[in-house]
Structures are given as C-alpha cells and as structure tokens.
Amino acid sequence: MKILVLPGDGIGKEVTAQAVKVLDTVIGKQLAVELTEAPIGVAGVDAAGDPLPTETLELARKADAILFGAVGIPGDEQLPYAQRPGASLLRLRKDLGLFANFRPAFLFPELIGASTLKPEVIEGLDLMILRELTGDLYFGEPRGIRTTPEGERQGFNTMVYSESEVERIAHVAFRTARERRKKVCSVDKANVLEAMQLWRTVMTRVGAEYPDVELTHLFVDAASMMLMRAPKQFDVMVTGNVFGDILSDCAAMLTGSIGMLPSASLALGRKGLYEPVHGSAPDIAGKNIANPLASILSLAMMLRYSFDRADLADRIHRAVSKVMTDGYRTADIFQPGMKKIGTAEMGDAVVEALGRISG
Ligand code: IPM
Ligand code: MG
C-alpha cells in the first residue's frame, strides 16, 4: 500500500497529523504501508515555487491512495490560477481523473443536539452526495476575464458536460444506491441550462438500466430547500461539480459540523484521494482547536474504498462513536456538559478508544 500524505495549508497540517496517528494504530502490523509526505499548497510554493510541484504530482500518480489535508490561504483568489495554493487541488483532481466525489452526510447520534436543525428532522440521517468532480464550470473552456469592445471588463466561464462524463458518474450513482437504500435523486437545473438538460436526459437513460433503483430529479433550488426541510428522504444525491460543491456544504451542516465530514474522490479503479470536506480554515490554524475527525473518517474511507478493508474502517467508526459517547468534543461540536479538548487530544482519544475495541 503506497499512501501519499499531503497535509497542505492551515488546519490541514494539524488534522492530517491526527489521521496519520490513527493509521499507525489501526494497521499495527497487519498491513504493509509505505507512507510518503510531500508538499502542496503554500509548502509547495516554498519548496519548488509551485503549489503543485512536479515531484508531488509524480508521487501522487504512483500512490495507491492519497490522504489530503486542505489548501488555500486568504487572498488566494487574487493570484493567477497556476500559482494559487487552492487551485493545486483542482489540478490534482483533474490530472488523476478523480471524477467521483463521495461526500457522505451521516449523523452520529451523540451529536444530534449540535445541529442547528430540529432533532426530528435529522435523526437517523444518512445520505450520500455524489459530486462529479472533473467537469462543469470548474474546468470548462473558454474561461477568463476579457475586455469587451466597449472597454468593460467581463468575466466568463463555461458550463459544459459531455454525454460520457454524465454516463460515467450516473453508473457510479446507481451502483452506489444498490448497496444502500436503492434511491437516486439527480440534481440539475434542466429548466434553464442546456448542459443540465443533457445531464437529465443521460441520467434518465442510464437509470433505465437499473430498474431496481428509484430515480427522481430535482432542480437545484428545490433540492437545497428539501435538504433543509426533509433531508431523510435522500439516499444518493448525484449532481454536477458546482451544485455538488454548494449542496455538500449544506448537507454537512445538517450533521452539526463540517468538521465531522470526510470525503473520497475516486478515479476508475481503486485509486482515491481522501480529504475532509472542510477547508484550510486559516482563522483557526495553528491553535490546536480544529476538529480532526473529518480527516480521521477520511482515512476510514480510504481503508474501505482503496484497500478493501471495511473491517478497519468500521473499527475507526466505532472508536469515533466511543469518543463521542465519552463526551469529548472539539470546539465546533461542543455543548455544555461535555469535555472540550483540542485537535491533538482528539487524535489521542481516538487512538485510545481503538485500543479498547477488539477485532
Ligand atoms: C471543496 C472546496 C474546493 C472546491 C475548493 C477548495 C477549490 O470548496 O472541495 O468543496 O470548490 O471544490
Ligand atoms: Mg466546497
């Protein structure tokens, strides 16, 4: 198992260190793991003048799985695309063909009070947002900022999806639903955008190949409302890159904190990049207060998807549940009566809980 660790910027470094601690504990002597760490984001710029240094990209191409922290710094968007720490992640996703982004939103029962939504709305919540990750406005050409003949500056991007791109993510959605509650909701904006009209047509056609899976469609505005109003109706929600970016943050908040949510970005085959849904959070970086559980749960996804070790992934989940039951909380999920701890202590608590779990 070749695992590449890319801690990146801000809280990325702190939370990833906790996941590595958990990895060391959970694998023990069971698996042969080769861990390599490489610079990305600001560290990449410092090391090689590029947020995604060639050497890091080479290592990423060779790795079986990547554990990613976060990239991005304040003012990121002011820099040219190629020098932007935040854009290094987009280049990595595209280069490695990581088109299928799994963003589960599930609720640890102990955290039901930490959500801003009423308990009855979210109790038992377990949905999977499947976001297409290598197309759409994010990568569509042409793009840029131009000057019109009248001398006004104009920014422009292109929303584009080819049939094969939609087909590919559709199959992933239906197969994923088969392992779950057999429901797919495809989210688009087919009433306004041609790119999304094609999206819906292709989803419907591929859906016919999976008669055992129920397919519904929602426009993205209605879907965002439904996520707040009655989120438990959803099983797999499949959507494009832009809508998926937005909806997955909404879904994350249903569970109380974005600090709890892991993600997996998969290519065809078993290769994957695993990262917390949250970003680099520069405002709380270096303070040992960030929640490392999203990174730790991303590691669990890696063991499940890239290394076929559902047993180890389940152990990590049980350990996290134990820590929750014991009342340990980082600041983002803290409630009165609980024990507030820091990033490193949360990592230690999970390691300690693993020791109490057999098998
Ligand atoms: C995400 C992030 C990224 C995205 C940023 C950091 C480029 O928001 O993974 O959701 O927009 O995809
Ligand atoms: Mg996002």
Coordinates of C-alpha atoms and ligand atoms in Angstrom, one line a residue:
M1 CA 0.0 0.0 0.0
K2 CA 1.6 3.2 -1.1
I3 CA 0.0 6.2 0.7
L4 CA 0.9 9.7 -0.1
V5 CA 0.2 12.3 2.6
L6 CA -0.4 15.8 1.5
P7 CA -1.1 18.0 4.6
G8 CA -1.2 21.3 2.8
D9 CA -2.2 24.6 4.4
G10 CA -3.8 25.9 7.5
I11 CA -5.5 23.3 9.7
G12 CA -4.7 20.7 7.0
K13 CA -1.4 20.0 8.7
E14 CA -2.9 19.6 12.2
V15 CA -5.8 17.4 11.3
T16 CA -3.8 15.2 8.9
A17 CA -1.2 14.5 11.7
Q18 CA -4.0 13.0 13.8
A19 CA -5.2 10.8 11.0
V20 CA -1.7 9.5 10.5
K21 CA -1.5 8.7 14.2
V22 CA -4.8 6.7 13.8
L23 CA -3.5 5.0 10.7
D24 CA -0.3 3.8 12.6
T25 CA -2.5 2.4 15.3
V26 CA -5.2 0.8 13.3
I27 CA -2.9 -1.1 10.9
G28 CA -0.4 -2.2 13.5
K29 CA 1.5 -5.0 11.9
Q30 CA -1.5 -6.0 9.7
L31 CA -0.6 -4.2 6.5
A32 CA 2.5 -3.2 4.7
V33 CA 2.2 0.5 4.3
E34 CA 4.6 2.9 2.6
L35 CA 3.9 6.4 3.8
T36 CA 5.4 9.3 2.0
E37 CA 4.7 13.0 2.7
A38 CA 5.0 15.7 0.1
P39 CA 4.5 19.5 -0.1
I40 CA 1.4 21.0 -1.7
G41 CA -0.2 24.5 -1.4
V42 CA 2.0 27.1 0.3
A43 CA 4.5 24.4 1.2
G44 CA 4.8 23.6 -2.5
V45 CA 5.4 27.2 -3.4
D46 CA 8.1 27.4 -0.6
A47 CA 9.7 24.2 -1.7
A48 CA 9.5 24.4 -5.5
G49 CA 7.8 27.7 -6.5
D50 CA 4.6 25.8 -7.5
P51 CA 1.6 24.9 -5.3
L52 CA 1.6 21.6 -7.0
P53 CA 5.3 20.7 -7.5
T54 CA 6.1 18.2 -10.3
E55 CA 7.6 15.9 -7.8
T56 CA 4.5 15.9 -5.7
L57 CA 2.4 15.2 -8.8
E58 CA 4.7 12.3 -9.7
L59 CA 4.3 10.8 -6.3
A60 CA 0.5 11.3 -6.5
R61 CA 0.4 9.4 -9.8
K62 CA 2.3 6.5 -8.3
A63 CA 0.4 6.3 -5.0
D64 CA -2.5 3.9 -4.4
A65 CA -4.2 6.4 -2.2
I66 CA -3.7 10.0 -1.1
L67 CA -4.5 11.5 2.3
F68 CA -5.1 15.1 1.7
G69 CA -5.4 17.9 4.3
A70 CA -6.5 21.3 2.9
V71 CA -5.2 24.0 0.7
G72 CA -5.9 27.7 0.4
I73 CA -4.8 30.9 2.0
P74 CA -6.5 34.3 2.5
G75 CA -6.4 36.2 -0.8
D76 CA -5.9 33.0 -2.8
E77 CA -8.3 34.2 -5.5
Q78 CA -6.2 37.3 -6.2
L79 CA -3.3 35.1 -7.5
P80 CA -3.0 33.8 -11.1
Y81 CA -4.7 30.3 -11.3
A82 CA -1.4 28.4 -11.7
Q83 CA 0.1 30.0 -8.5
R84 CA -3.0 29.7 -6.3
P85 CA -2.5 27.2 -3.4
G86 CA -6.3 26.5 -3.6
A87 CA -6.1 25.6 -7.3
S88 CA -3.4 22.9 -6.7
L89 CA -6.2 20.6 -5.5
L90 CA -8.2 21.2 -8.7
R91 CA -5.2 20.4 -10.8
L92 CA -4.6 17.2 -8.8
R93 CA -8.2 16.1 -9.2
K94 CA -8.1 16.7 -13.0
D95 CA -4.7 15.1 -13.5
L96 CA -5.6 11.9 -11.6
G97 CA -9.0 11.7 -13.2
L98 CA -10.7 11.7 -9.8
F99 CA -14.2 12.2 -11.2
A100 CA -16.4 10.6 -8.5
N101 CA -16.5 12.6 -5.2
F102 CA -18.3 10.8 -2.4
R103 CA -19.5 13.2 0.4
P104 CA -21.5 11.3 3.0
A105 CA -23.6 13.2 5.5
F106 CA -24.4 11.0 8.4
L107 CA -25.3 11.9 11.9
F108 CA -23.5 10.5 15.0
P109 CA -26.5 10.1 17.4
E110 CA -24.5 11.8 20.1
L111 CA -24.3 15.0 18.0
I112 CA -28.0 15.4 17.4
G113 CA -28.0 18.5 19.6
A114 CA -25.1 20.1 17.8
S115 CA -27.1 20.6 14.6
T116 CA -29.0 23.8 14.0
L117 CA -31.9 21.7 12.8
K118 CA -34.6 20.1 14.9
P119 CA -33.7 16.6 16.1
E120 CA -36.7 15.0 14.4
V121 CA -35.6 16.4 11.1
I122 CA -32.2 14.9 11.2
E123 CA -32.4 11.8 13.5
G124 CA -31.0 8.8 11.6
L125 CA -29.8 11.0 8.7
D126 CA -27.6 9.0 6.3
L127 CA -27.2 10.4 2.8
M128 CA -24.5 10.3 0.2
I129 CA -23.8 13.3 -2.0
L130 CA -22.1 12.1 -5.2
R131 CA -20.5 15.1 -6.8
E132 CA -19.0 15.0 -10.3
L133 CA -15.5 16.4 -9.8
T134 CA -13.7 17.0 -13.1
G135 CA -16.1 18.8 -15.3
D136 CA -18.6 21.7 -15.3
L137 CA -17.8 25.4 -14.8
Y138 CA -14.7 24.4 -12.8
F139 CA -12.9 23.2 -15.9
G140 CA -15.0 24.4 -18.9
E141 CA -13.3 26.3 -21.7
P142 CA -13.3 29.1 -22.7
R143 CA -12.8 30.9 -19.4
G144 CA -11.2 34.1 -18.3
I145 CA -11.5 37.8 -17.9
R146 CA -11.7 39.8 -21.2
T147 CA -12.4 43.3 -22.2
T148 CA -15.5 44.0 -24.3
P149 CA -15.3 46.3 -27.4
E150 CA -16.9 48.9 -25.2
G151 CA -13.9 48.7 -22.9
E152 CA -15.7 47.0 -20.0
R153 CA -14.1 44.0 -18.2
Q154 CA -16.1 40.8 -18.3
G155 CA -15.5 37.6 -16.5
F156 CA -16.7 34.4 -18.2
N157 CA -16.8 30.6 -17.6
T158 CA -18.4 27.7 -19.5
M159 CA -20.7 25.1 -18.0
V160 CA -20.1 22.0 -20.1
Y161 CA -20.8 18.3 -19.7
S162 CA -20.3 15.7 -22.3
E163 CA -22.5 12.6 -22.5
S164 CA -19.7 10.3 -21.5
E165 CA -19.0 12.3 -18.4
V166 CA -22.6 12.2 -17.2
E167 CA -22.8 8.5 -18.1
R168 CA -19.8 7.7 -16.0
I169 CA -21.0 9.4 -12.9
A170 CA -24.5 8.1 -13.4
H171 CA -23.3 4.5 -13.3
V172 CA -21.4 5.2 -10.1
A173 CA -24.6 6.7 -8.6
F174 CA -26.8 3.8 -9.4
R175 CA -24.2 1.2 -8.3
T176 CA -23.8 3.1 -5.0
A177 CA -27.5 3.2 -4.4
R178 CA -27.7 -0.6 -4.9
E179 CA -25.5 -1.0 -1.9
R180 CA -27.7 1.4 0.1
R181 CA -31.4 2.2 0.0
K182 CA -31.8 2.0 -3.8
K183 CA -32.7 5.6 -4.4
V184 CA -31.0 8.1 -6.6
C185 CA -32.0 11.8 -6.8
S186 CA -30.3 13.6 -9.6
V187 CA -30.0 17.3 -9.1
D188 CA -29.7 19.7 -12.1
K189 CA -31.1 23.0 -13.5
A190 CA -32.6 21.5 -16.6
N191 CA -35.2 24.2 -16.8
V192 CA -32.6 26.8 -17.6
L193 CA -29.3 25.3 -18.7
E194 CA -28.7 23.2 -21.8
A195 CA -25.8 21.5 -20.1
M196 CA -28.2 20.4 -17.4
Q197 CA -30.9 19.4 -19.9
L198 CA -28.4 16.9 -21.3
W199 CA -27.5 15.8 -17.8
R200 CA -31.1 14.9 -17.1
T201 CA -31.6 13.1 -20.4
V202 CA -28.5 10.9 -19.8
M203 CA -29.3 10.2 -16.2
T204 CA -32.7 9.0 -17.2
R205 CA -31.4 6.8 -20.0
V206 CA -28.7 5.2 -17.7
G207 CA -31.3 4.9 -14.9
A208 CA -33.4 2.6 -17.2
E209 CA -30.5 0.1 -16.9
Y210 CA -31.1 -0.1 -13.1
P211 CA -34.8 -0.8 -12.8
D212 CA -34.3 -1.9 -9.1
V213 CA -33.2 1.7 -8.3
E214 CA -35.7 4.5 -8.0
L215 CA -34.6 7.6 -9.9
T216 CA -36.0 11.1 -9.1
H217 CA -35.0 14.5 -10.4
L218 CA -34.9 17.9 -8.6
F219 CA -33.9 21.3 -9.7
V220 CA -31.0 22.5 -7.5
D221 CA -33.0 25.3 -5.8
A222 CA -35.7 22.9 -4.8
A223 CA -33.1 20.3 -3.7
S224 CA -31.4 22.8 -1.4
M225 CA -34.7 23.6 0.2
M226 CA -35.6 19.9 0.6
L227 CA -32.2 19.3 2.2
M228 CA -33.2 21.7 5.0
R229 CA -36.8 20.7 5.2
A230 CA -36.8 16.9 4.9
P231 CA -33.3 15.6 4.4
K232 CA -34.0 12.0 5.4
Q233 CA -35.9 11.4 2.1
F234 CA -32.5 11.3 0.3
D235 CA -30.3 8.3 -0.2
V236 CA -27.8 9.0 -3.0
M237 CA -27.9 12.6 -4.4
V238 CA -25.9 12.9 -7.6
T239 CA -25.1 16.2 -9.1
G240 CA -22.5 18.3 -11.1
N241 CA -19.3 19.9 -9.8
V242 CA -20.7 23.3 -8.9
F243 CA -24.0 22.3 -7.4
G244 CA -22.2 19.5 -5.6
D245 CA -19.8 22.0 -4.0
I246 CA -22.7 24.0 -2.6
L247 CA -25.0 21.2 -1.6
S248 CA -22.4 19.2 0.2
D249 CA -21.7 22.2 2.5
C250 CA -25.4 22.4 3.2
A251 CA -25.6 18.7 3.9
A252 CA -22.6 18.9 6.1
M253 CA -24.3 21.4 8.4
L254 CA -27.2 19.0 8.9
T255 CA -24.8 16.8 10.9
G256 CA -23.8 19.6 13.3
S257 CA -20.4 20.5 11.9
I258 CA -18.5 20.4 8.7
G259 CA -15.6 19.3 11.0
M260 CA -17.1 15.8 11.1
L261 CA -17.4 15.1 7.4
P262 CA -15.0 13.0 5.3
S263 CA -14.8 12.6 1.5
A264 CA -13.4 10.3 -1.1
S265 CA -12.6 11.3 -4.7
L266 CA -12.2 8.2 -6.8
A267 CA -10.9 7.5 -10.3
L268 CA -11.8 4.4 -12.3
G269 CA -10.3 1.6 -10.3
R270 CA -9.3 1.7 -6.7
K271 CA -7.2 4.8 -6.6
G272 CA -8.5 7.6 -4.5
L273 CA -7.9 10.9 -2.8
Y274 CA -9.3 11.2 0.7
E275 CA -9.9 14.6 2.3
P276 CA -12.0 16.3 4.9
V277 CA -14.9 18.3 3.4
H278 CA -13.8 21.4 5.3
G279 CA -11.0 23.7 4.0
S280 CA -7.8 25.2 5.4
A281 CA -9.7 27.5 7.9
P282 CA -6.8 30.0 8.3
D283 CA -8.6 31.8 11.1
I284 CA -8.2 28.9 13.5
A285 CA -5.0 27.4 12.1
G286 CA -2.1 26.6 14.4
K287 CA -4.3 26.9 17.5
N288 CA -4.9 23.2 18.1
I289 CA -8.7 23.7 18.1
A290 CA -9.7 22.3 14.7
N291 CA -11.7 19.1 14.7
P292 CA -9.6 16.2 13.2
L293 CA -12.5 13.7 13.0
A294 CA -13.2 14.6 9.3
S295 CA -9.7 13.7 8.5
I296 CA -9.7 10.5 10.6
L297 CA -13.0 9.5 9.0
S298 CA -11.5 10.2 5.5
L299 CA -8.8 7.7 6.4
A300 CA -11.5 5.2 7.2
M301 CA -13.0 5.8 3.7
M302 CA -9.5 5.1 2.3
L303 CA -9.3 1.8 4.0
R304 CA -12.7 0.9 2.8
Y305 CA -12.6 2.0 -0.9
S306 CA -8.9 1.8 -1.9
F307 CA -7.8 -1.1 0.3
D308 CA -11.0 -3.1 0.7
R309 CA -10.6 -3.1 4.5
A310 CA -14.2 -2.4 5.6
D311 CA -13.3 -4.1 8.9
L312 CA -10.7 -1.5 9.7
A313 CA -12.9 1.4 8.5
D314 CA -15.7 0.1 10.9
R315 CA -13.2 -0.1 13.8
I316 CA -12.4 3.6 13.3
H317 CA -16.1 4.5 13.2
R318 CA -16.7 2.6 16.4
A319 CA -13.8 4.4 18.0
V320 CA -15.1 7.8 17.0
S321 CA -18.5 6.8 18.4
K322 CA -16.9 5.8 21.7
V323 CA -15.1 9.1 21.9
M324 CA -18.4 10.9 21.3
T325 CA -20.2 8.8 23.9
D326 CA -17.4 9.6 26.4
G327 CA -18.3 13.2 25.9
Y328 CA -15.1 14.5 24.3
R329 CA -15.7 17.4 21.9
T330 CA -13.7 19.9 19.9
A331 CA -14.9 23.5 20.0
D332 CA -17.0 23.2 16.8
I333 CA -19.2 20.4 18.3
F334 CA -19.0 21.5 21.9
Q335 CA -22.1 21.6 24.0
P336 CA -22.4 22.5 27.7
G337 CA -21.7 19.5 29.9
M338 CA -19.2 18.0 27.5
K339 CA -15.4 17.9 27.8
K340 CA -13.8 20.3 25.5
I341 CA -10.5 19.1 24.0
G342 CA -8.0 20.2 21.3
T343 CA -7.0 18.7 18.0
A344 CA -4.1 16.6 19.2
E345 CA -6.1 15.4 22.2
M346 CA -9.0 14.3 20.0
G347 CA -6.5 12.3 17.9
D348 CA -5.2 10.7 21.1
A349 CA -8.7 10.0 22.3
V350 CA -9.5 8.0 19.1
V351 CA -6.2 6.1 19.4
E352 CA -7.0 5.3 22.9
A353 CA -10.6 4.2 22.0
L354 CA -9.2 1.9 19.3
G355 CA -7.2 0.2 22.0
R356 CA -10.5 -0.6 23.8
I357 CA -12.1 -2.1 20.7
S358 CA -11.4 -5.7 19.8
G359 CA -11.1 -7.1 16.3
Ligands
IPM1 C1 -14.3 21.7 -2.0 C2 -13.7 23.0 -2.0 C3 -12.9 23.2 -3.3 C4 -13.9 23.1 -4.4 C5 -12.0 24.4 -3.3 C6 -11.0 24.5 -2.2 C7 -11.3 24.6 -4.7 O1 -14.6 24.0 -1.7 O2 -13.6 20.6 -2.1 O3 -15.5 21.6 -1.8 O4 -14.6 24.1 -4.7 O5 -14.1 22.1 -5.0
MG2 MG -16.5 23.3 -1.2

